[in-house]
mmCIF file of C-alpha atoms and ligand atoms in Angstrom:
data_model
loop_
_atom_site.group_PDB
_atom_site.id
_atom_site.type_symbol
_atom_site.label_atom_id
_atom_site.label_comp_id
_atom_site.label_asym_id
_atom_site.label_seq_id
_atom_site.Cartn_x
_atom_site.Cartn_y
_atom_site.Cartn_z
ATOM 1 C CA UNK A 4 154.130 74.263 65.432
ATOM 2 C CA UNK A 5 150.819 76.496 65.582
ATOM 3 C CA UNK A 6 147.381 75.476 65.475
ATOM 4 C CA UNK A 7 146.695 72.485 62.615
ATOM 5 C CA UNK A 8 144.123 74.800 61.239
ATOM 6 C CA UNK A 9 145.833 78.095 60.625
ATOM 7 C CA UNK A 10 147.450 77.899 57.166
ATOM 8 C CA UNK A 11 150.550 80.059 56.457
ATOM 9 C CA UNK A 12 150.722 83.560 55.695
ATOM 10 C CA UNK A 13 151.046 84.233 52.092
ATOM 11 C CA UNK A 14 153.976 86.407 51.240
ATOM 12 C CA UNK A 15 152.242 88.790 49.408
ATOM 13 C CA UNK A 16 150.121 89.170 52.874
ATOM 14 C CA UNK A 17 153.244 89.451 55.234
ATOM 15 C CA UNK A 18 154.650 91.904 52.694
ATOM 16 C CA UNK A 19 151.553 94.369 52.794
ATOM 17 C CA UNK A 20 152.092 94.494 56.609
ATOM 18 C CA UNK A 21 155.792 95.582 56.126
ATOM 19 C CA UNK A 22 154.732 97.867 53.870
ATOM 20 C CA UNK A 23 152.077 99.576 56.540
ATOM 21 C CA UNK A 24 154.932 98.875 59.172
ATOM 22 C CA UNK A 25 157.587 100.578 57.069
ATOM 23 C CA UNK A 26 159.685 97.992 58.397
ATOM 24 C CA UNK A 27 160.762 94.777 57.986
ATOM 25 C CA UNK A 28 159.568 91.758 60.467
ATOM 26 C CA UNK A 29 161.898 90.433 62.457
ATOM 27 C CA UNK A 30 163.082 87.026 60.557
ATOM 28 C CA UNK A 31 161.792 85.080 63.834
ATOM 29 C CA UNK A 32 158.509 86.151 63.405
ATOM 30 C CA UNK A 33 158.416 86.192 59.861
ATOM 31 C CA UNK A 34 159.193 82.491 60.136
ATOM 32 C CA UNK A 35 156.281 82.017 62.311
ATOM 33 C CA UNK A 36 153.714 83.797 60.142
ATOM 34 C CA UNK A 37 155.415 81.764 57.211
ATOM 35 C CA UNK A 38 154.705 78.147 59.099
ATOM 36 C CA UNK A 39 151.239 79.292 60.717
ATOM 37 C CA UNK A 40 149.396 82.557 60.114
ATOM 38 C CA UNK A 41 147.773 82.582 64.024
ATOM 39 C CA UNK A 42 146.658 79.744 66.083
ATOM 40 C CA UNK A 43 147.351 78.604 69.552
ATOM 41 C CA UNK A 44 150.542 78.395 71.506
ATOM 42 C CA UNK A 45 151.400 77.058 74.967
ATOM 43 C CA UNK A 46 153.174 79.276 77.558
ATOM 44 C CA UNK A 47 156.795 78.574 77.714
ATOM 45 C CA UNK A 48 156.618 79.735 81.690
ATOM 46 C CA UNK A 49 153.143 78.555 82.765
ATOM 47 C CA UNK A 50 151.869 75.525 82.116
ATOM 48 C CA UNK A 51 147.662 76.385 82.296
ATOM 49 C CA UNK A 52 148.249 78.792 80.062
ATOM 50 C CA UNK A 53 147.944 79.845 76.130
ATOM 51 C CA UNK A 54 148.465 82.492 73.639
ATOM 52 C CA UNK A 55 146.685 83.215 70.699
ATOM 53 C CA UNK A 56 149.226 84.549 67.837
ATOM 54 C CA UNK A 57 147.333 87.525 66.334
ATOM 55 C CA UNK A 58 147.386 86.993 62.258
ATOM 56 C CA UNK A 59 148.871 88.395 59.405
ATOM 57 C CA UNK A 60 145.820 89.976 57.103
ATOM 58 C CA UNK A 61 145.429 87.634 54.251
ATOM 59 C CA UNK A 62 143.047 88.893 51.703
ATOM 60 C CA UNK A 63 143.585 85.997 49.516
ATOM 61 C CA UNK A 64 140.111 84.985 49.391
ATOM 62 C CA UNK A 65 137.433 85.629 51.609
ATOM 63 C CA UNK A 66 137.356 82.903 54.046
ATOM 64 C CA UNK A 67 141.035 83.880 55.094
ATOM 65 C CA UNK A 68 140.404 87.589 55.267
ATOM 66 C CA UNK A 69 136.870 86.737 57.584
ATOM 67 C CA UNK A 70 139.069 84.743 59.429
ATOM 68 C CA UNK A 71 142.195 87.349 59.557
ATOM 69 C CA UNK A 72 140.143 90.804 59.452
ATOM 70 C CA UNK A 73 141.474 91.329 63.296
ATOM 71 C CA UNK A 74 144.886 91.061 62.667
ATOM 72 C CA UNK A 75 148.126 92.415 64.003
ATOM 73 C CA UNK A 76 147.597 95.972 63.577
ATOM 74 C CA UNK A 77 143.792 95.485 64.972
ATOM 75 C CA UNK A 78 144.995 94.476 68.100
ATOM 76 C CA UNK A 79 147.699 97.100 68.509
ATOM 77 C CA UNK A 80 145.548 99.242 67.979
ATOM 78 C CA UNK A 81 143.300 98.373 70.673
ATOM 79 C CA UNK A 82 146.165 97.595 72.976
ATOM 80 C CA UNK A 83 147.572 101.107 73.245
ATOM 81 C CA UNK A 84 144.282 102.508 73.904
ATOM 82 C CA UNK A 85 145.984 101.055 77.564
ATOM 83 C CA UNK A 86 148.271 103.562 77.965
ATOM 84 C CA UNK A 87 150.364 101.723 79.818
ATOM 85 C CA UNK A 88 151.319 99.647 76.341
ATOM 86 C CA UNK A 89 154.558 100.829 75.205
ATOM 87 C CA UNK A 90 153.701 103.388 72.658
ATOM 88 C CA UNK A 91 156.556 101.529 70.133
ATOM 89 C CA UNK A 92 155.171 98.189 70.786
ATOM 90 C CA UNK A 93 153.496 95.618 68.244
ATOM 91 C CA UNK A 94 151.100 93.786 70.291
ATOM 92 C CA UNK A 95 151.455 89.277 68.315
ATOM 93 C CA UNK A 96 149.466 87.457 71.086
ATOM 94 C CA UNK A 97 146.957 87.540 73.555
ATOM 95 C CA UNK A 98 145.890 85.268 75.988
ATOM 96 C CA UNK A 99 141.861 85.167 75.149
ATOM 97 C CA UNK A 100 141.381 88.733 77.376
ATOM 98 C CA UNK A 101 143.633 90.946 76.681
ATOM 99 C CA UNK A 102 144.789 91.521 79.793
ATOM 100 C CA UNK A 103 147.930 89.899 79.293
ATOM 101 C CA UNK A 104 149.546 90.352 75.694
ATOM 102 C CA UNK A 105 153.077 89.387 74.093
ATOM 103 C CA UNK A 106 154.815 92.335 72.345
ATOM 104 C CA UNK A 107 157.800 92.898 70.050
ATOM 105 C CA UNK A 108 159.244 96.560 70.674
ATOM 106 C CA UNK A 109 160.259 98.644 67.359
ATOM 107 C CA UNK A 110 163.553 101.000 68.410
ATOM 108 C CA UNK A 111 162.173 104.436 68.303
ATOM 109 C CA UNK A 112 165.321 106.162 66.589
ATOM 110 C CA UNK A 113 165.366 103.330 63.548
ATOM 111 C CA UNK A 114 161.742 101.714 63.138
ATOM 112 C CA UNK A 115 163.885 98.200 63.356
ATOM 113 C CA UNK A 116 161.738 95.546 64.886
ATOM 114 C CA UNK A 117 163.784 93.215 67.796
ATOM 115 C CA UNK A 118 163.444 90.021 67.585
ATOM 116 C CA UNK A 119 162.458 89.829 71.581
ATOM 117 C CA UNK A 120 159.297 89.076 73.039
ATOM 118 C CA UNK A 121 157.682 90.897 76.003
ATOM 119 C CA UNK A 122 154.892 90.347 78.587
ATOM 120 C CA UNK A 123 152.511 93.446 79.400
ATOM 121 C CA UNK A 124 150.230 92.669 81.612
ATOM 122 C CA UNK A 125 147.254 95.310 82.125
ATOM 123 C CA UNK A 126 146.486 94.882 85.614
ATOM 124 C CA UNK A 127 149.896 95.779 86.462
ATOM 125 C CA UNK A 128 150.438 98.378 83.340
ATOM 126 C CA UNK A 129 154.171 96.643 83.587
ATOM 127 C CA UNK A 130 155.905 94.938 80.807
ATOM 128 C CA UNK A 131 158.590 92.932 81.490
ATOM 129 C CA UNK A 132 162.095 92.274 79.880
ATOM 130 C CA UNK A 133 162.447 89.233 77.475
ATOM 131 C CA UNK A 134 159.543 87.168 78.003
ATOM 132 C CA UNK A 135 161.039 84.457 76.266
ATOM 133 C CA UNK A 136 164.450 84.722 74.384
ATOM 134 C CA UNK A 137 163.190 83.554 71.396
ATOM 135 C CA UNK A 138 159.959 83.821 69.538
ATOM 136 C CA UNK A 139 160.480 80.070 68.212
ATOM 137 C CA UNK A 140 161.536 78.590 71.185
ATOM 138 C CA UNK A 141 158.128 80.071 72.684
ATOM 139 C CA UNK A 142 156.139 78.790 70.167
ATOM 140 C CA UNK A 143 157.540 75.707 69.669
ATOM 141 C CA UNK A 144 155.428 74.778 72.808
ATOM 142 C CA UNK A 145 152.319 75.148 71.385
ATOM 143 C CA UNK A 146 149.932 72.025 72.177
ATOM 144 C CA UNK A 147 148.909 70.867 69.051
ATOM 145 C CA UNK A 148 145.095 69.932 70.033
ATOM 146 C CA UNK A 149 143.994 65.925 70.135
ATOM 147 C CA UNK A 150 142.529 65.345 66.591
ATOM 148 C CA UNK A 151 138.672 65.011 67.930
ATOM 149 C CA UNK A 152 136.863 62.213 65.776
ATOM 150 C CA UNK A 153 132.765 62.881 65.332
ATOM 151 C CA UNK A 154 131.007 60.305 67.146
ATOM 152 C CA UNK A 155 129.624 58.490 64.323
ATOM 153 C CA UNK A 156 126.091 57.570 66.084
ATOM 154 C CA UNK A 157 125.294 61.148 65.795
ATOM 155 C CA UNK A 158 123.746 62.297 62.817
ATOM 156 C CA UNK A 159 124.736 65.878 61.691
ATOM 157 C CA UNK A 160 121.610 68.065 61.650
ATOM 158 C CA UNK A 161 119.998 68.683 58.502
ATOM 159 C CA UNK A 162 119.535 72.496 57.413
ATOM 160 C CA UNK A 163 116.880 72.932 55.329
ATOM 161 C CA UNK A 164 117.634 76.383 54.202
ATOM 162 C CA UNK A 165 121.621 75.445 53.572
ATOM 163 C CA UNK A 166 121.805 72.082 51.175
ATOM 164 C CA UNK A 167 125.721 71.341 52.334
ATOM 165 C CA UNK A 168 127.400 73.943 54.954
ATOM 166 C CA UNK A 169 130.033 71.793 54.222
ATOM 167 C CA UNK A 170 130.731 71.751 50.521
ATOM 168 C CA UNK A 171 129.868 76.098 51.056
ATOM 169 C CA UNK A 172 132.826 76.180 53.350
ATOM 170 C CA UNK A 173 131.552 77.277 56.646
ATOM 171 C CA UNK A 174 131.514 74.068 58.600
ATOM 172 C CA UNK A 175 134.338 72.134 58.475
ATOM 173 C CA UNK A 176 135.687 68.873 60.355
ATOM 174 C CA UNK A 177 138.085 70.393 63.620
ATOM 175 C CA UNK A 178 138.954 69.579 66.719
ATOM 176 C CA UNK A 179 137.443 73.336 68.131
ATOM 177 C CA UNK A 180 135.713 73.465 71.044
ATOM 178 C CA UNK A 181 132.193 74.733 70.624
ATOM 179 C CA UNK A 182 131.759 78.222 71.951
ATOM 180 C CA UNK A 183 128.108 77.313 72.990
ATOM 181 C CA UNK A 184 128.151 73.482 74.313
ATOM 182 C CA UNK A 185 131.734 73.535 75.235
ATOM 183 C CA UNK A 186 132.123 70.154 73.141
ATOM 184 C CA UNK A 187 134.528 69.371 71.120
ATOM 185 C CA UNK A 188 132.321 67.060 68.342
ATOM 186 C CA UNK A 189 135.082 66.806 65.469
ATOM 187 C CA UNK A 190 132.812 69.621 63.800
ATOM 188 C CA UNK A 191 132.965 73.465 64.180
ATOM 189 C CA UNK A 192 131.304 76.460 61.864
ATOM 190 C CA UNK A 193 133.152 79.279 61.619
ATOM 191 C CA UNK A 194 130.714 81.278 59.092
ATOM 192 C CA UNK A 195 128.980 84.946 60.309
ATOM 193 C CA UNK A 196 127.366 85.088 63.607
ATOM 194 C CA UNK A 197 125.830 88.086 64.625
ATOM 195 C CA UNK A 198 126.288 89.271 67.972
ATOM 196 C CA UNK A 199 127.471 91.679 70.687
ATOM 197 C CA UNK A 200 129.917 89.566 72.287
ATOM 198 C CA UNK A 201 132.573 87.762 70.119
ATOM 199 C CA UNK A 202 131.349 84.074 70.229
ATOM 200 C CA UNK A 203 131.061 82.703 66.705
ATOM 201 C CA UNK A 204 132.589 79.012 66.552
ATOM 202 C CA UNK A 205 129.750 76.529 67.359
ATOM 203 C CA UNK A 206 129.240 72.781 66.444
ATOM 204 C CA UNK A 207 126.392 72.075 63.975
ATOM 205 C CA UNK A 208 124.409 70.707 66.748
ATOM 206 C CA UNK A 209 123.699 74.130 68.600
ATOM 207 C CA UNK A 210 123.208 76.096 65.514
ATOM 208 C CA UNK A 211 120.020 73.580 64.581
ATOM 209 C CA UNK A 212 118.498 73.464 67.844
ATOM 210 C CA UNK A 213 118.700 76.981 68.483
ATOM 211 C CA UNK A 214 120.812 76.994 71.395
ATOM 212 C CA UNK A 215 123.935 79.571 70.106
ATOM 213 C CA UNK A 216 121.836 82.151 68.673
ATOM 214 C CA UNK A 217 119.705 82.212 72.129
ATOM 215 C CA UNK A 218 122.989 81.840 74.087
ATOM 216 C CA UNK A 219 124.336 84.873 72.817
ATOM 217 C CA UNK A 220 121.585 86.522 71.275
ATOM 218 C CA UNK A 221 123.045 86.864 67.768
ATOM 219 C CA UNK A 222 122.232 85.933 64.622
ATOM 220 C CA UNK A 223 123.864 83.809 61.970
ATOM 221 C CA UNK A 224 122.052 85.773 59.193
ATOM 222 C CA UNK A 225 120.820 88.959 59.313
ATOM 223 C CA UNK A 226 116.685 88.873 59.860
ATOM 224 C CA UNK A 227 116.404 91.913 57.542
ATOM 225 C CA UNK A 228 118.266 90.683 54.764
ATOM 226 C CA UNK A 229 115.919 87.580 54.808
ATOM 227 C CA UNK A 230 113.528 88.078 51.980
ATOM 228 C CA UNK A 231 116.183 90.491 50.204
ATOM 229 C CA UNK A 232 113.765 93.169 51.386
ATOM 230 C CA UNK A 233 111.099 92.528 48.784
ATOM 231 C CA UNK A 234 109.105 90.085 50.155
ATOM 232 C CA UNK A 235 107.657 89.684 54.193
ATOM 233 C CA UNK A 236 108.067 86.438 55.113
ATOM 234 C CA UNK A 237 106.416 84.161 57.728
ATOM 235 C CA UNK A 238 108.136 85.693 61.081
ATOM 236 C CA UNK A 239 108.871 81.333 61.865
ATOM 237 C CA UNK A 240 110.831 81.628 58.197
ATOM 238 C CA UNK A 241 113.133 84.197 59.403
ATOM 239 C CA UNK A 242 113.884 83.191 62.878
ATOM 240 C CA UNK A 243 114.760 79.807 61.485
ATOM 241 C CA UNK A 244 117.173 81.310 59.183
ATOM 242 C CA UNK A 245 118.300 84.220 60.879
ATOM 243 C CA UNK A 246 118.740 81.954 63.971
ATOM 244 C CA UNK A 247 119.303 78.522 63.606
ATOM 245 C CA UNK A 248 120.896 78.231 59.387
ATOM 246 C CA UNK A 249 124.555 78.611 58.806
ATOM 247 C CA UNK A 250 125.510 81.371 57.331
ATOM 248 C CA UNK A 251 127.653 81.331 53.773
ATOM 249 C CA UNK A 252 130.884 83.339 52.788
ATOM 250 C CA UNK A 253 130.065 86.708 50.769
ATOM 251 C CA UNK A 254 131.870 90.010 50.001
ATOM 252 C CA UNK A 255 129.106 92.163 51.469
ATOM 253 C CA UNK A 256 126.777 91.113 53.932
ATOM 254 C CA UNK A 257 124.467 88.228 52.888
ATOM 255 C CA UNK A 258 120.903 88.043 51.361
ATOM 256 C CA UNK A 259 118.353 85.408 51.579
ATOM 257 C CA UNK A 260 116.625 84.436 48.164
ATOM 258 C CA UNK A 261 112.517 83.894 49.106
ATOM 259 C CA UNK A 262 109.809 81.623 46.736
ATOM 260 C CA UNK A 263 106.402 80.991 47.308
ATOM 261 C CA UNK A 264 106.462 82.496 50.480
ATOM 262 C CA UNK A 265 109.427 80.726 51.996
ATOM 263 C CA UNK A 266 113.356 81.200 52.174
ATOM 264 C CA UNK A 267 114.670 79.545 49.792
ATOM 265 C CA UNK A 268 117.596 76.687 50.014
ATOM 266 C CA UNK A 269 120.822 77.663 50.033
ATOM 267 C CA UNK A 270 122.678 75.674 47.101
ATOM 268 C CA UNK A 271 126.061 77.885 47.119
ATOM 269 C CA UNK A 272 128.145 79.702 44.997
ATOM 270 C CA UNK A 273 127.327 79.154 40.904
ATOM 271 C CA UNK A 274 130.440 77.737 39.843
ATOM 272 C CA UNK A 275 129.644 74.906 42.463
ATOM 273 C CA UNK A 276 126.146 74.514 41.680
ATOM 274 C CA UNK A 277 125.003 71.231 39.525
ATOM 275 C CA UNK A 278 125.388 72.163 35.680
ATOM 276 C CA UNK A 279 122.486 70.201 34.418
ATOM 277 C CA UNK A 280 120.319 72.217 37.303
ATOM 278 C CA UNK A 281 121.566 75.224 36.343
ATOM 279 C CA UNK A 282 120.943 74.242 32.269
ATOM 280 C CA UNK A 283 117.150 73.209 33.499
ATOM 281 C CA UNK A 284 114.125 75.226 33.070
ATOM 282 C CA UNK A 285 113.655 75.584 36.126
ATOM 283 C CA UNK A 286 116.929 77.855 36.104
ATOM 284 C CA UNK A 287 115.534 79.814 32.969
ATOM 285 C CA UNK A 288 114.547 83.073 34.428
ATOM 286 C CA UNK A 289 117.339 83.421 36.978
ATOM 287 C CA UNK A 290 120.303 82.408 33.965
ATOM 288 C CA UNK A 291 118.282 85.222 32.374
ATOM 289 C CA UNK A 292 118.519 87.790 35.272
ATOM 290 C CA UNK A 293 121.914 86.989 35.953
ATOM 291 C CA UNK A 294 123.201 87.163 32.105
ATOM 292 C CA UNK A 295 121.226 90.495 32.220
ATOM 293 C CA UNK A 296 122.772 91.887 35.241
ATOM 294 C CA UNK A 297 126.006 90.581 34.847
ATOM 295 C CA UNK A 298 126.591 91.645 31.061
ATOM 296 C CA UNK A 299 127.089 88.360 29.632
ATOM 297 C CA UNK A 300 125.058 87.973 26.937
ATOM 298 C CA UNK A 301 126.194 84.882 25.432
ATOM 299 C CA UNK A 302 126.181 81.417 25.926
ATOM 300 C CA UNK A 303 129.743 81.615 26.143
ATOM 301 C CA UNK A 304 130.070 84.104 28.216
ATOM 302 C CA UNK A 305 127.431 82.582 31.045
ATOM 303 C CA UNK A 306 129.608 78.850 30.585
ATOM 304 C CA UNK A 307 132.777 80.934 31.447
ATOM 305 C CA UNK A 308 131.019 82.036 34.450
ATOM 306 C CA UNK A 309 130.582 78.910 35.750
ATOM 307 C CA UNK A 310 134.100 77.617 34.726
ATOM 308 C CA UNK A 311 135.398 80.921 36.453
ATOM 309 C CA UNK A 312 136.028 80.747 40.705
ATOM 310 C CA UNK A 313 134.707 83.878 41.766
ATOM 311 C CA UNK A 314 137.683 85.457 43.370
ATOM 312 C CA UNK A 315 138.584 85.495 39.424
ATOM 313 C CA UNK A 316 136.256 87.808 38.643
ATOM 314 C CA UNK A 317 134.384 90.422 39.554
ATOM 315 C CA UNK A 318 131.061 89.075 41.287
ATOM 316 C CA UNK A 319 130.018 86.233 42.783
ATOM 317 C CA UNK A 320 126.939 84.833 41.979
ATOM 318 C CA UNK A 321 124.502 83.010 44.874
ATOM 319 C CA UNK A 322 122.226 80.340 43.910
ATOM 320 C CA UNK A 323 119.411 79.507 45.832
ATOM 321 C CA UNK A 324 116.405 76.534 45.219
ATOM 322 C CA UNK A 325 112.656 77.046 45.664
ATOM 323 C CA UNK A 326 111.693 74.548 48.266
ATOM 324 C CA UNK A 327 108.373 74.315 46.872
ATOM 325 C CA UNK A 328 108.596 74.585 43.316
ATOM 326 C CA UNK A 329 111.975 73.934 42.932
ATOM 327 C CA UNK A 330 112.762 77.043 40.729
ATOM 328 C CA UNK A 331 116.634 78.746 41.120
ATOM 329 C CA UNK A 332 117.152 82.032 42.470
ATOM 330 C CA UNK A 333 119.755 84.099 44.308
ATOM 331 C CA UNK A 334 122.192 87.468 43.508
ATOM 332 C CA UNK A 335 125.386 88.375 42.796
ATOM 333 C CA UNK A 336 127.600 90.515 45.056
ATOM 334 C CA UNK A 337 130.648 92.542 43.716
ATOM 335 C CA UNK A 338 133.958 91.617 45.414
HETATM 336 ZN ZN1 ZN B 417 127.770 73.027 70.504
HETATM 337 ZN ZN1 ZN B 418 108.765 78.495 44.378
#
C-alpha cells in the first residue's frame, strides 16, 4: 500500500518508539509501519494531493537509519514548535511543507494513542476532527508510482572516483523523480549530499555533469575530508569529488583515500572488495595497516574480516584503488 521502496519497520524498531512513547501504537498504525516504514500516500479527500508517512527509526543498518534519521519524533518535534499543534499530538505525515500535517492525538489523562487521524493545517493553526476515519482506509489510496524503465540508449555516467555506486548501495534502480532534472530516469542516488536546503535524491546523470551540486550548492562529499587531511590535492581533484562523485554509506562522515597526488577510486566496503586484489601486493601495506589498526594479527583473523558484514562487527573498513599505480588504500570507521 505505501511507496514500493520503503521496506517495513522492523519490530525491534517500532518497539524502541513505544518505548520513548511510553505507549503503545495504535494497532492501525502499527499495521502501517509493519507493511511500509514511510513512503507516499494519496489524499483520501483531494485528489492533487499527497502525504508523506513520517518513518519509524530503523537502526538496522545504516542505509535504513540515513534514510529514517528524521523520523516520527523528528517531525513532532518540529511541528509543535507551531504552537498551534496540539501539544498531545504525534505529527505521521506531511504533505512535502509542513504546512499541512496528519496527526494522531494521545488522551492527556492515559497516554493511550486513538486510532483517528487529524488535519492541522498551519496557515489556519486549526485542526480538524477525523480527517479520515481510518488510518488504512487513508492509506490504502496511496498511488503506487509507474515502475519507470531506464531508457536503454543512455549510458549511465562513469565515476571515476566510485568503481560501482551501485554494488556500494547508493544508487539504486527507482522510479524517483530527480530532485535536480525533475526526470524520472529509472535511476535515483540517495547517498549524502551536502547542502542547506534538503534536496538529496538526484539521477546519476546530474551528479556527473555537475548540475545538482551547482543547483543547490551542496556537496556530495565533504571537500575537507578529501585527501583525509594529509595530503593537498589538485583543487580540480576535489571539486570533482566533492561535487560531482557519489557519495558511499559510513558511520561517521566520509574520507577520501589520495595516491600519487590524486583521489583515489572508490572500490567499497572490504568484505565486498575482490579477494585476490585484496591478497595482491599491491594490497600489502594497507592489509598491514589495517591488521595493525584493527588488532588482528593473524591470517585468520584478517580472512574473518572479510567473511564478516560490517554491521557484525565493530568497524568497517573502506577500500580505495590508486588510479595511477593501482596500490589499495582506505580506513576504517567505528560503528
Ligand atoms: Zn537529474
Ligand atoms: Zn598511487
Amino acid at each position: 500500500m505505501h511507496s514500493h521502496d520503503a521496506p517495513p519497520a522492523p519490530d525491534n524498531a517500532l518497539r524502541a518508539l513505544e518505548e520513548k512513547l511510553g505507549i503503545a501504537l495504535p494497532p492501525a498504525l502499527r499495521g502501517c509501519y509493519a507493511t511500509a516504514n514511510g513512503g507516499r500516500f494519496g489524499d483520501p479527500q483531494r485528489r492533487d494531493a499527497e502525504w508523506q508517512l513520517h518513518p519509524v527509526r530503523d537502526s538496522s543498518d545504516r542505509k535504513q537509519l540515513k534514510r529514517t534519521a528524521e523520523d516520527i519524533l523528528h517531525f513532532t518535534q518540529i511541528a509543535l514548535r507551531n504552537t498551534h499543534f496540539p501539544r498531545h499530538g504525534l505529527s505521521i505525515a506531511h504533505d512535502y511543507t509542513m504546512s499541512r500535517q496528519l496527526l494522531v492525538l494521545r488522551d492527556e489523562a492515559t497516554g493511550v494513542i486513538g486510532d483517528e487521524i487529524f488535519l492541522f493545517e498551519a496557515h489556519t493553526a486549526r485542526w480538524s476532527a477525523p480527517y479520515a476515519s481510518d488510518l488504512r482506509a487513508a492509506m490504502a489510496q496511496q498511488r503506487i508510482p509507474e515502475t519507470v524503465q531506464p531508457d536503454p540508449s543512455r549510458a549511465l555516467p562513469v565515476f571515476r572516483y566510485h568503481a560501482d555506486p551501485f554494488a556500494s548501495g547508493v544508487m539504486r534502480a527507482a522510479s524517483d523523480t530527480c530532485e535536480c532534472c525533475g526526470q524520472a530516469t529509472g535511476y535515483i542516488y540517495d547517498g549524502s549530499f551536502y547542502a542547506v536546503g534538503d534536496a538529496s535524491q538526484f539521477c546519476p546523470w546530474c551528479i556527473a555533469d555537475g548540475s545538482a551540486a551547482a543547483k543547490f550548492d551542496g556537496e556530495f562529499n565533504d571537500a575537507d575530508s578529501v585527501g583525509m587531511g594529509e595530503v593537498a590535492l589538485p583543487p580540480a581533484v576535489v571539486d570533482e569529488v566533492s561535487r560531482r562523485t557519489p557519495s558511499f554509506f559510513s558511520y561517521q562522515q566520509e574520507q577520501w583515500w589520495a595516491h600519487c597526488n590524486d583521489a583515489g577510486c572508490f572500490l567499497g566496503e572490504i568484505e565486498h572488495v575482490d579477494r585476490a586484489l585484496l591478497a595482491s601486493e599491491s594490497a600489502r601495506a594497507f592489509k598491514q595497516d589495517m591488521q595493525a589498526q584493527e588488532q588482528l594479527p593473524t591470517e585468520a583473523e584478517w580472512q574473518w574480516l572479510l567473511a564478516t558484514p560490517s554491521r557484525e562487527r565493530h568497524a568497517a573498513v573502506y577500500v580505495f584503488r590508486c588510479l595511477h599505480c593501482g596500490t589499495l588504500g582506505g580506513y576504517s570507521d567505528c560503528t
